[in-house]
Amino acid sequence: MTTVTISKAQARRIALNAQLLDGRTKFPRGKEGIAKVIETLGYIQIDTISVVERAHHHTLWNRRPDYTEKALDTLQSRERRIFEYWGHAASYLPMHDYRYYIKRMKAFHDPHEKWEKQRFEKYGHLMPQVKERIVNEGPLGSKDFNPPENNKKGTWWDWRPAKVALEMLYWRGELMITGRRNFHRLYDLTERVLPDWVDTTEPSDEEQGQFLVRRALNAYGIATDTEIKNHLFGFNKKSYDDAIATMADSGEILPVQIAGEKNGKQYILADRLEALTKLRRKKPQLSILSPFDNLIIQRDRTKRLFDFEYTIECYVPAPKRVYGYFVLPILWGESLIGRMDAKADRKANRLIIRKFYLEETFTSTDDFWDALSATLKDYCSFNGCETLKVESTQPSSLKRSIASIISK
């Protein structure tokens, strides 16, 4: 089988196109466009950190500037076109993909991992009682299991056991998330949430593996076998290996080599090869990325393709942080050229840039500053802020440049 050799510039272009970050793909406005983004990327990771807009809102906004939280809620709680389950992590997933998660749900009926076993042994006896309340009362959240006033906490009313029991029922597929109330999950019986049109036939191992490979390559454009396996978590690694071998033998996927790279082969969907490798450089656009954005969530891939070393530092002790608490990578054209530690002060309606960095290798242009000015203003509005404050930059001379573009 012939291996296709491409340049690193082509590889980046392919990745950005697949990730819908190059402005080439035109989707409808409103919820239709949002649904297509989720379908194309395969998952949108949900995160609880709200120092700026949460990751799922941020990731979708970067690809659909008219994105609204209301539209996302409509897709989930009314139209049932997306559902929540474990993708790369906790994620919004296309409802059409539901059947491919059934094996994961069944695996929780006979847990093998130590942490799973411990939870089922400790809290499993509460699951029937928790489920019975939902049967009788309808959708409930974890707060609905708080203890009554003047009542001692016990095994049943202690919030944590009830919460864990809810989660275990959710993992097993007996409950689904029907929607959210102030970001808190509302659980309901799967049969009351899952649409009638959804195929619930459990896929064979072969179908499962090939679905996973197609999902990853559709989202990444090109990827190594490790990157394919790390696109969606919690699946049998052998199913990936078997699928890659079968699909390569049939010609559905083709091996690709990046010129000068020693990491070995990658893969691309054969029916997309010609179109993707013919992509030409276009006018750059600027995006401020969430730490959990699909483009950069695999950090080794980010370093390999974009020569950009990135770590989310909110989990790092403050004295050991290099760039800040919640650093947002900055994408300009086909390169990651900087990072910004930001916080939305919602009481003051102000977006605070604690630190702003540009990579030492980056040379700015007037086009860049114009794009940064427009994007920062849009990002302010997206975060519900009216003003912008810059506390520090590296180098320090950048502060004057940013201040001047903000004042335009």
CSV table of C-alpha atoms in Angstrom, one decimal:
chain,number,residue,atom,x,y,z
A,1,MET,CA,0.0,0.0,0.0
A,2,THR,CA,1.4,3.4,-1.0
A,3,THR,CA,1.9,5.9,1.7
A,4,VAL,CA,1.0,9.5,0.9
A,5,THR,CA,3.6,12.0,2.0
A,6,ILE,CA,2.5,15.6,2.9
A,7,SER,CA,4.2,18.6,4.4
A,8,LYS,CA,3.5,19.7,8.0
A,9,ALA,CA,1.8,22.9,6.6
A,10,GLN,CA,-0.6,20.6,4.7
A,11,ALA,CA,-1.2,18.5,7.9
A,12,ARG,CA,-2.1,21.6,9.9
A,13,ARG,CA,-4.4,22.8,7.1
A,14,ILE,CA,-6.1,19.5,7.0
A,15,ALA,CA,-6.5,19.5,10.8
A,16,LEU,CA,-7.9,23.0,11.0
A,17,ASN,CA,-10.3,22.3,8.1
A,18,ALA,CA,-11.6,19.1,9.8
A,19,GLN,CA,-12.0,21.0,13.1
A,20,LEU,CA,-14.0,23.8,11.4
A,21,LEU,CA,-11.6,26.5,12.4
A,22,ASP,CA,-10.5,27.8,9.0
A,23,GLY,CA,-13.7,29.5,7.9
A,24,ARG,CA,-14.1,27.3,4.8
A,25,THR,CA,-17.1,25.2,6.0
A,26,LYS,CA,-20.4,27.0,5.8
A,27,PHE,CA,-23.1,25.7,8.1
A,28,PRO,CA,-26.7,27.1,8.6
A,29,ARG,CA,-27.3,29.7,11.3
A,30,GLY,CA,-28.9,28.9,14.6
A,31,LYS,CA,-29.4,25.4,16.1
A,32,GLU,CA,-29.0,23.7,12.7
A,33,GLY,CA,-25.5,24.9,12.5
A,34,ILE,CA,-24.8,23.9,16.1
A,35,ALA,CA,-26.1,20.4,15.5
A,36,LYS,CA,-23.8,20.1,12.4
A,37,VAL,CA,-20.8,21.1,14.4
A,38,ILE,CA,-21.5,18.5,17.1
A,39,GLU,CA,-22.1,15.9,14.4
A,40,THR,CA,-18.8,16.8,12.6
A,41,LEU,CA,-16.6,16.8,15.6
A,42,GLY,CA,-18.2,13.7,17.2
A,43,TYR,CA,-18.4,15.2,20.7
A,44,ILE,CA,-18.2,18.5,22.5
A,45,GLN,CA,-16.6,18.3,26.0
A,46,ILE,CA,-18.6,19.7,28.9
A,47,ASP,CA,-16.7,21.4,31.7
A,48,THR,CA,-17.8,23.0,35.0
A,49,ILE,CA,-15.1,25.6,35.2
A,50,SER,CA,-16.7,29.0,34.7
A,51,VAL,CA,-13.8,31.5,35.1
A,52,VAL,CA,-14.8,32.4,31.5
A,53,GLU,CA,-17.7,30.9,29.6
A,54,ARG,CA,-17.7,27.1,30.1
A,55,ALA,CA,-15.8,25.0,27.6
A,56,HIS,CA,-18.8,23.6,25.7
A,57,HIS,CA,-20.2,27.1,25.0
A,58,HIS,CA,-16.7,28.3,24.1
A,59,THR,CA,-15.9,25.5,21.7
A,60,LEU,CA,-19.3,25.9,19.9
A,61,TRP,CA,-19.0,29.7,19.8
A,62,ASN,CA,-15.7,29.5,18.0
A,63,ARG,CA,-17.3,27.6,15.2
A,64,ARG,CA,-20.7,29.2,15.2
A,65,PRO,CA,-20.5,32.9,16.2
A,66,ASP,CA,-24.3,33.1,16.4
A,67,TYR,CA,-24.2,30.3,19.1
A,68,THR,CA,-26.6,30.6,22.0
A,69,GLU,CA,-27.0,28.4,25.1
A,70,LYS,CA,-30.8,28.4,24.4
A,71,ALA,CA,-30.2,26.7,21.0
A,72,LEU,CA,-28.0,24.0,22.6
A,73,ASP,CA,-30.7,23.4,25.3
A,74,THR,CA,-33.3,23.1,22.5
A,75,LEU,CA,-31.3,20.4,20.7
A,76,GLN,CA,-31.0,18.4,23.9
A,77,SER,CA,-34.2,18.8,25.9
A,78,ARG,CA,-36.7,19.4,23.2
A,79,GLU,CA,-35.6,18.1,19.9
A,80,ARG,CA,-33.5,15.3,21.3
A,81,ARG,CA,-30.9,15.5,18.6
A,82,ILE,CA,-28.0,15.4,21.1
A,83,PHE,CA,-27.4,13.5,24.4
A,84,GLU,CA,-25.0,13.6,27.2
A,85,TYR,CA,-22.6,10.7,28.0
A,86,TRP,CA,-18.9,9.9,28.2
A,87,GLY,CA,-17.2,10.9,24.9
A,88,HIS,CA,-13.7,12.2,25.3
A,89,ALA,CA,-14.9,13.1,28.8
A,90,ALA,CA,-18.4,14.2,29.8
A,91,SER,CA,-19.7,15.3,26.4
A,92,TYR,CA,-22.6,16.3,24.2
A,93,LEU,CA,-22.9,13.6,21.5
A,94,PRO,CA,-25.0,13.2,18.3
A,95,MET,CA,-28.1,11.2,19.1
A,96,HIS,CA,-27.5,9.3,15.9
A,97,ASP,CA,-24.5,7.8,17.6
A,98,TYR,CA,-26.4,6.4,20.7
A,99,ARG,CA,-26.1,2.8,19.7
A,100,TYR,CA,-22.3,2.9,19.7
A,101,TYR,CA,-22.3,3.7,23.5
A,102,ILE,CA,-24.5,0.8,24.5
A,103,LYS,CA,-21.5,-1.5,25.0
A,104,ARG,CA,-20.0,1.1,27.5
A,105,MET,CA,-23.3,1.3,29.3
A,106,LYS,CA,-23.5,-2.5,29.6
A,107,ALA,CA,-20.0,-2.7,30.9
A,108,PHE,CA,-21.1,-0.8,34.0
A,109,HIS,CA,-23.5,-3.6,34.9
A,110,ASP,CA,-20.4,-5.8,35.6
A,111,PRO,CA,-17.7,-3.3,36.6
A,112,HIS,CA,-14.1,-4.4,36.5
A,113,GLU,CA,-12.2,-1.2,37.3
A,114,LYS,CA,-11.4,-0.7,41.0
A,115,TRP,CA,-13.1,2.7,41.4
A,116,GLU,CA,-16.2,1.3,39.7
A,117,LYS,CA,-16.4,-1.7,41.9
A,118,GLN,CA,-15.9,0.4,45.0
A,119,ARG,CA,-18.8,2.7,44.1
A,120,PHE,CA,-21.2,-0.1,43.2
A,121,GLU,CA,-20.3,-2.0,46.5
A,122,LYS,CA,-20.8,1.1,48.6
A,123,TYR,CA,-23.8,2.8,46.9
A,124,GLY,CA,-25.4,0.2,44.6
A,125,HIS,CA,-28.1,-0.7,47.2
A,126,LEU,CA,-29.5,2.9,46.8
A,127,MET,CA,-30.0,2.7,43.0
A,128,PRO,CA,-33.5,1.1,43.1
A,129,GLN,CA,-34.7,3.7,45.6
A,130,VAL,CA,-33.3,6.6,43.6
A,131,LYS,CA,-34.8,5.2,40.4
A,132,GLU,CA,-38.2,4.7,42.0
A,133,ARG,CA,-38.4,8.3,42.9
A,134,ILE,CA,-37.7,9.3,39.3
A,135,VAL,CA,-40.3,6.8,38.1
A,136,ASN,CA,-42.9,8.4,40.4
A,137,GLU,CA,-41.9,12.1,40.4
A,138,GLY,CA,-40.4,12.6,36.9
A,139,PRO,CA,-37.0,14.3,36.2
A,140,LEU,CA,-34.9,15.0,39.3
A,141,GLY,CA,-31.5,16.5,40.0
A,142,SER,CA,-29.0,15.7,42.7
A,143,LYS,CA,-30.3,18.6,44.8
A,144,ASP,CA,-33.7,17.0,44.9
A,145,PHE,CA,-32.1,14.4,47.2
A,146,ASN,CA,-31.1,16.9,49.9
A,147,PRO,CA,-32.3,16.0,53.4
A,148,PRO,CA,-35.6,17.4,54.6
A,149,GLU,CA,-35.4,20.2,57.2
A,150,ASN,CA,-34.8,19.1,60.9
A,151,ASN,CA,-33.9,15.6,59.7
A,152,LYS,CA,-30.6,13.9,60.4
A,153,LYS,CA,-28.6,12.9,57.4
A,154,GLY,CA,-28.5,9.2,56.9
A,155,THR,CA,-27.4,6.7,54.3
A,156,TRP,CA,-30.5,7.6,52.1
A,157,TRP,CA,-30.5,11.4,52.5
A,158,ASP,CA,-26.8,12.0,52.5
A,159,TRP,CA,-26.3,13.9,49.2
A,160,ARG,CA,-23.2,12.2,48.1
A,161,PRO,CA,-24.6,8.6,48.1
A,162,ALA,CA,-27.7,9.7,46.2
A,163,LYS,CA,-25.6,11.6,43.7
A,164,VAL,CA,-23.4,8.6,43.1
A,165,ALA,CA,-26.4,6.3,42.8
A,166,LEU,CA,-27.8,8.7,40.1
A,167,GLU,CA,-24.5,8.7,38.3
A,168,MET,CA,-24.3,4.9,38.3
A,169,LEU,CA,-27.8,4.6,36.9
A,170,TYR,CA,-26.7,7.1,34.2
A,171,TRP,CA,-23.5,5.2,33.4
A,172,ARG,CA,-25.6,2.0,33.0
A,173,GLY,CA,-28.0,3.7,30.6
A,174,GLU,CA,-31.0,3.4,32.9
A,175,LEU,CA,-31.2,7.1,33.2
A,176,MET,CA,-30.4,9.9,30.7
A,177,ILE,CA,-29.9,13.6,31.1
A,178,THR,CA,-33.1,15.2,30.0
A,179,GLY,CA,-31.8,18.7,30.3
A,180,ARG,CA,-30.2,21.1,32.8
A,181,ARG,CA,-31.4,23.5,35.4
A,182,ASN,CA,-28.9,26.3,36.1
A,183,PHE,CA,-26.2,23.9,34.7
A,184,HIS,CA,-27.2,21.1,37.1
A,185,ARG,CA,-28.2,17.8,35.4
A,186,LEU,CA,-31.8,16.6,35.4
A,187,TYR,CA,-32.1,12.8,35.3
A,188,ASP,CA,-35.0,10.9,33.8
A,189,LEU,CA,-35.8,7.4,32.7
A,190,THR,CA,-34.1,6.5,29.4
A,191,GLU,CA,-37.4,5.4,27.9
A,192,ARG,CA,-38.8,8.8,28.5
A,193,VAL,CA,-35.9,10.6,26.9
A,194,LEU,CA,-34.6,8.5,24.1
A,195,PRO,CA,-36.6,9.2,20.8
A,196,ASP,CA,-38.4,6.4,19.1
A,197,TRP,CA,-36.4,6.8,15.9
A,198,VAL,CA,-33.0,6.0,17.6
A,199,ASP,CA,-31.5,2.7,16.6
A,200,THR,CA,-30.7,0.7,19.8
A,201,THR,CA,-29.2,-2.3,18.1
A,202,GLU,CA,-26.0,-3.1,19.8
A,203,PRO,CA,-23.2,-3.0,17.2
A,204,SER,CA,-20.8,-5.9,16.6
A,205,ASP,CA,-17.2,-5.4,17.7
A,206,GLU,CA,-16.3,-4.8,14.0
A,207,GLU,CA,-19.0,-2.2,13.6
A,208,GLN,CA,-18.0,-0.5,16.8
A,209,GLY,CA,-14.3,-0.3,15.9
A,210,GLN,CA,-14.9,1.1,12.4
A,211,PHE,CA,-17.3,3.7,13.8
A,212,LEU,CA,-14.7,4.9,16.2
A,213,VAL,CA,-12.0,5.1,13.5
A,214,ARG,CA,-14.3,7.1,11.2
A,215,ARG,CA,-15.4,9.4,14.0
A,216,ALA,CA,-11.8,10.2,14.8
A,217,LEU,CA,-10.6,10.7,11.3
A,218,ASN,CA,-13.6,12.8,10.4
A,219,ALA,CA,-12.9,15.1,13.3
A,220,TYR,CA,-9.1,15.2,12.9
A,221,GLY,CA,-8.5,14.9,9.2
A,222,ILE,CA,-5.4,12.9,9.8
A,223,ALA,CA,-4.3,11.1,13.0
A,224,THR,CA,-2.0,8.5,14.3
A,225,ASP,CA,-3.4,5.3,15.7
A,226,THR,CA,-2.8,6.6,19.3
A,227,GLU,CA,-4.7,9.8,18.5
A,228,ILE,CA,-7.6,7.8,17.0
A,229,LYS,CA,-7.8,5.8,20.2
A,230,ASN,CA,-7.8,8.9,22.3
A,231,HIS,CA,-10.6,10.6,20.5
A,232,LEU,CA,-13.3,8.9,22.4
A,233,PHE,CA,-12.4,7.2,25.7
A,234,GLY,CA,-13.5,4.0,27.4
A,235,PHE,CA,-13.6,1.6,24.4
A,236,ASN,CA,-11.7,-1.6,23.8
A,237,LYS,CA,-8.3,-0.7,22.3
A,238,LYS,CA,-8.2,-4.0,20.3
A,239,SER,CA,-11.4,-2.9,18.4
A,240,TYR,CA,-9.4,0.1,17.1
A,241,ASP,CA,-6.5,-2.0,16.0
A,242,ASP,CA,-8.7,-4.5,14.2
A,243,ALA,CA,-10.7,-1.7,12.5
A,244,ILE,CA,-7.6,0.2,11.4
A,245,ALA,CA,-6.1,-3.0,9.9
A,246,THR,CA,-9.4,-3.9,8.1
A,247,MET,CA,-10.1,-0.4,6.8
A,248,ALA,CA,-6.5,0.0,5.6
A,249,ASP,CA,-6.7,-3.4,3.8
A,250,SER,CA,-10.0,-2.4,2.1
A,251,GLY,CA,-8.6,1.0,1.1
A,252,GLU,CA,-11.2,3.0,3.2
A,253,ILE,CA,-8.3,4.7,5.0
A,254,LEU,CA,-4.9,5.4,3.7
A,255,PRO,CA,-1.5,5.8,5.5
A,256,VAL,CA,0.0,9.2,5.5
A,257,GLN,CA,3.5,10.4,6.4
A,258,ILE,CA,4.4,14.0,7.3
A,259,ALA,CA,7.7,14.9,5.6
A,260,GLY,CA,10.6,14.9,8.0
A,261,GLU,CA,8.6,13.4,10.9
A,262,LYS,CA,9.9,10.2,12.5
A,263,ASN,CA,6.7,9.3,14.4
A,264,GLY,CA,5.5,6.8,11.9
A,265,LYS,CA,2.4,6.7,9.8
A,266,GLN,CA,-0.9,8.4,10.2
A,267,TYR,CA,-4.2,7.8,8.5
A,268,ILE,CA,-6.7,9.7,6.4
A,269,LEU,CA,-10.1,8.8,5.0
A,270,ALA,CA,-9.5,7.8,1.4
A,271,ASP,CA,-12.6,9.6,0.1
A,272,ARG,CA,-11.3,12.9,1.6
A,273,LEU,CA,-7.7,12.6,0.6
A,274,GLU,CA,-7.8,14.5,-2.7
A,275,ALA,CA,-9.9,17.4,-1.4
A,276,LEU,CA,-7.9,17.8,1.8
A,277,THR,CA,-4.5,17.6,0.3
A,278,LYS,CA,-5.5,20.2,-2.3
A,279,LEU,CA,-6.4,22.8,0.4
A,280,ARG,CA,-4.5,26.1,-0.2
A,281,ARG,CA,-3.5,28.7,2.3
A,282,LYS,CA,-6.2,31.3,2.9
A,283,LYS,CA,-6.5,34.6,4.7
A,284,PRO,CA,-5.9,34.0,8.4
A,285,GLN,CA,-8.6,34.3,11.0
A,286,LEU,CA,-8.1,34.5,14.8
A,287,SER,CA,-9.7,32.3,17.4
A,288,ILE,CA,-9.3,32.3,21.2
A,289,LEU,CA,-9.5,28.6,22.2
A,290,SER,CA,-10.9,26.9,25.2
A,291,PRO,CA,-8.4,24.6,27.0
A,292,PHE,CA,-10.8,21.8,26.2
A,293,ASP,CA,-11.3,22.7,22.6
A,294,ASN,CA,-11.3,19.6,20.3
A,295,LEU,CA,-8.3,21.0,18.3
A,296,ILE,CA,-5.9,21.0,21.2
A,297,ILE,CA,-7.4,18.5,23.7
A,298,GLN,CA,-4.7,15.9,22.8
A,299,ARG,CA,-1.7,17.8,24.0
A,300,ASP,CA,0.9,15.6,22.4
A,301,ARG,CA,-0.8,16.1,19.0
A,302,THR,CA,-0.9,19.8,19.6
A,303,LYS,CA,2.9,19.8,20.1
A,304,ARG,CA,3.5,17.5,17.2
A,305,LEU,CA,1.4,19.4,14.6
A,306,PHE,CA,1.7,23.0,15.8
A,307,ASP,CA,5.0,23.0,17.8
A,308,PHE,CA,3.0,24.4,20.7
A,309,GLU,CA,3.5,23.1,24.2
A,310,TYR,CA,0.4,23.6,26.2
A,311,THR,CA,-0.7,22.6,29.7
A,312,ILE,CA,-3.9,23.7,31.5
A,313,GLU,CA,-2.5,25.1,34.7
A,314,CYS,CA,-5.7,25.4,36.9
A,315,TYR,CA,-4.8,21.9,38.2
A,316,VAL,CA,-1.2,23.0,38.9
A,317,PRO,CA,-0.3,24.6,42.3
A,318,ALA,CA,-0.2,28.4,41.9
A,319,PRO,CA,3.6,28.7,42.6
A,320,LYS,CA,4.4,26.3,39.8
A,321,ARG,CA,2.2,28.0,37.1
A,322,VAL,CA,4.1,29.4,34.2
A,323,TYR,CA,1.3,31.2,32.2
A,324,GLY,CA,-1.6,31.4,34.6
A,325,TYR,CA,-4.7,29.7,36.0
A,326,PHE,CA,-6.9,29.3,32.9
A,327,VAL,CA,-4.8,30.0,29.8
A,328,LEU,CA,-6.5,30.2,26.5
A,329,PRO,CA,-4.4,29.4,23.4
A,330,ILE,CA,-4.6,31.9,20.5
A,331,LEU,CA,-4.9,30.5,17.0
A,332,TRP,CA,-3.9,32.8,14.1
A,333,GLY,CA,-4.3,31.3,10.7
A,334,GLU,CA,-2.5,28.0,10.8
A,335,SER,CA,-0.4,28.6,13.9
A,336,LEU,CA,-0.9,28.8,17.6
A,337,ILE,CA,0.9,32.1,18.3
A,338,GLY,CA,0.1,33.1,21.9
A,339,ARG,CA,-1.9,32.5,25.0
A,340,MET,CA,-4.1,34.5,27.3
A,341,ASP,CA,-5.0,34.0,31.0
A,342,ALA,CA,-8.4,35.5,31.3
A,343,LYS,CA,-11.2,35.9,33.9
A,344,ALA,CA,-14.8,37.3,33.4
A,345,ASP,CA,-15.6,39.6,36.3
A,346,ARG,CA,-19.4,39.3,35.9
A,347,LYS,CA,-20.3,41.6,38.7
A,348,ALA,CA,-18.3,44.4,37.1
A,349,ASN,CA,-19.2,43.4,33.5
A,350,ARG,CA,-15.5,43.3,32.8
A,351,LEU,CA,-13.2,40.8,31.1
A,352,ILE,CA,-9.8,40.8,32.7
A,353,ILE,CA,-6.7,39.6,30.8
A,354,ARG,CA,-4.4,38.8,33.7
A,355,LYS,CA,-1.5,37.9,31.3
A,356,PHE,CA,-1.1,38.0,27.6
A,357,TYR,CA,1.7,36.3,25.8
A,358,LEU,CA,2.9,36.0,22.2
A,359,GLU,CA,5.3,33.3,21.2
A,360,GLU,CA,8.9,34.5,20.7
A,361,THR,CA,8.9,33.2,17.1
A,362,PHE,CA,5.8,35.1,16.1
A,363,THR,CA,6.0,38.3,14.1
A,364,SER,CA,2.8,40.4,14.3
A,365,THR,CA,1.3,42.3,11.4
A,366,ASP,CA,-1.4,45.0,11.1
A,367,ASP,CA,-3.8,42.3,10.0
A,368,PHE,CA,-3.1,40.4,13.2
A,369,TRP,CA,-3.8,43.5,15.4
A,370,ASP,CA,-7.0,44.3,13.5
A,371,ALA,CA,-8.2,40.7,14.0
A,372,LEU,CA,-7.2,40.6,17.7
A,373,SER,CA,-9.1,43.9,18.3
A,374,ALA,CA,-12.3,42.5,16.7
A,375,THR,CA,-12.0,39.1,18.4
A,376,LEU,CA,-11.3,40.5,21.9
A,377,LYS,CA,-14.4,42.7,21.6
A,378,ASP,CA,-16.5,39.7,20.4
A,379,TYR,CA,-15.0,37.6,23.2
A,380,CYS,CA,-16.0,40.3,25.8
A,381,SER,CA,-19.6,40.2,24.5
A,382,PHE,CA,-19.6,36.4,24.5
A,383,ASN,CA,-18.7,36.5,28.2
A,384,GLY,CA,-21.4,39.0,29.0
A,385,CYS,CA,-18.8,41.7,29.6
A,386,GLU,CA,-18.8,45.3,28.4
A,387,THR,CA,-15.3,46.4,29.2
A,388,LEU,CA,-11.8,44.9,28.9
A,389,LYS,CA,-8.9,45.3,31.3
A,390,VAL,CA,-5.3,44.1,30.6
A,391,GLU,CA,-3.2,43.6,33.7
A,392,SER,CA,0.1,42.3,32.2
A,393,THR,CA,1.7,41.2,29.0
A,394,GLN,CA,4.9,39.5,27.9
A,395,PRO,CA,6.8,41.3,26.6
A,396,SER,CA,5.6,44.3,28.6
A,397,SER,CA,5.6,46.5,25.5
A,398,LEU,CA,2.6,44.5,24.2
A,399,LYS,CA,0.4,46.2,26.8
A,400,ARG,CA,0.5,49.5,24.9
A,401,SER,CA,-0.4,47.8,21.6
A,402,ILE,CA,-3.3,45.9,23.1
A,403,ALA,CA,-4.5,49.1,24.9
A,404,SER,CA,-4.5,51.0,21.6
A,405,ILE,CA,-6.5,48.4,19.7
A,406,ILE,CA,-9.1,48.1,22.5
A,407,SER,CA,-9.6,51.9,22.5
A,408,LYS,CA,-10.4,51.9,18.7
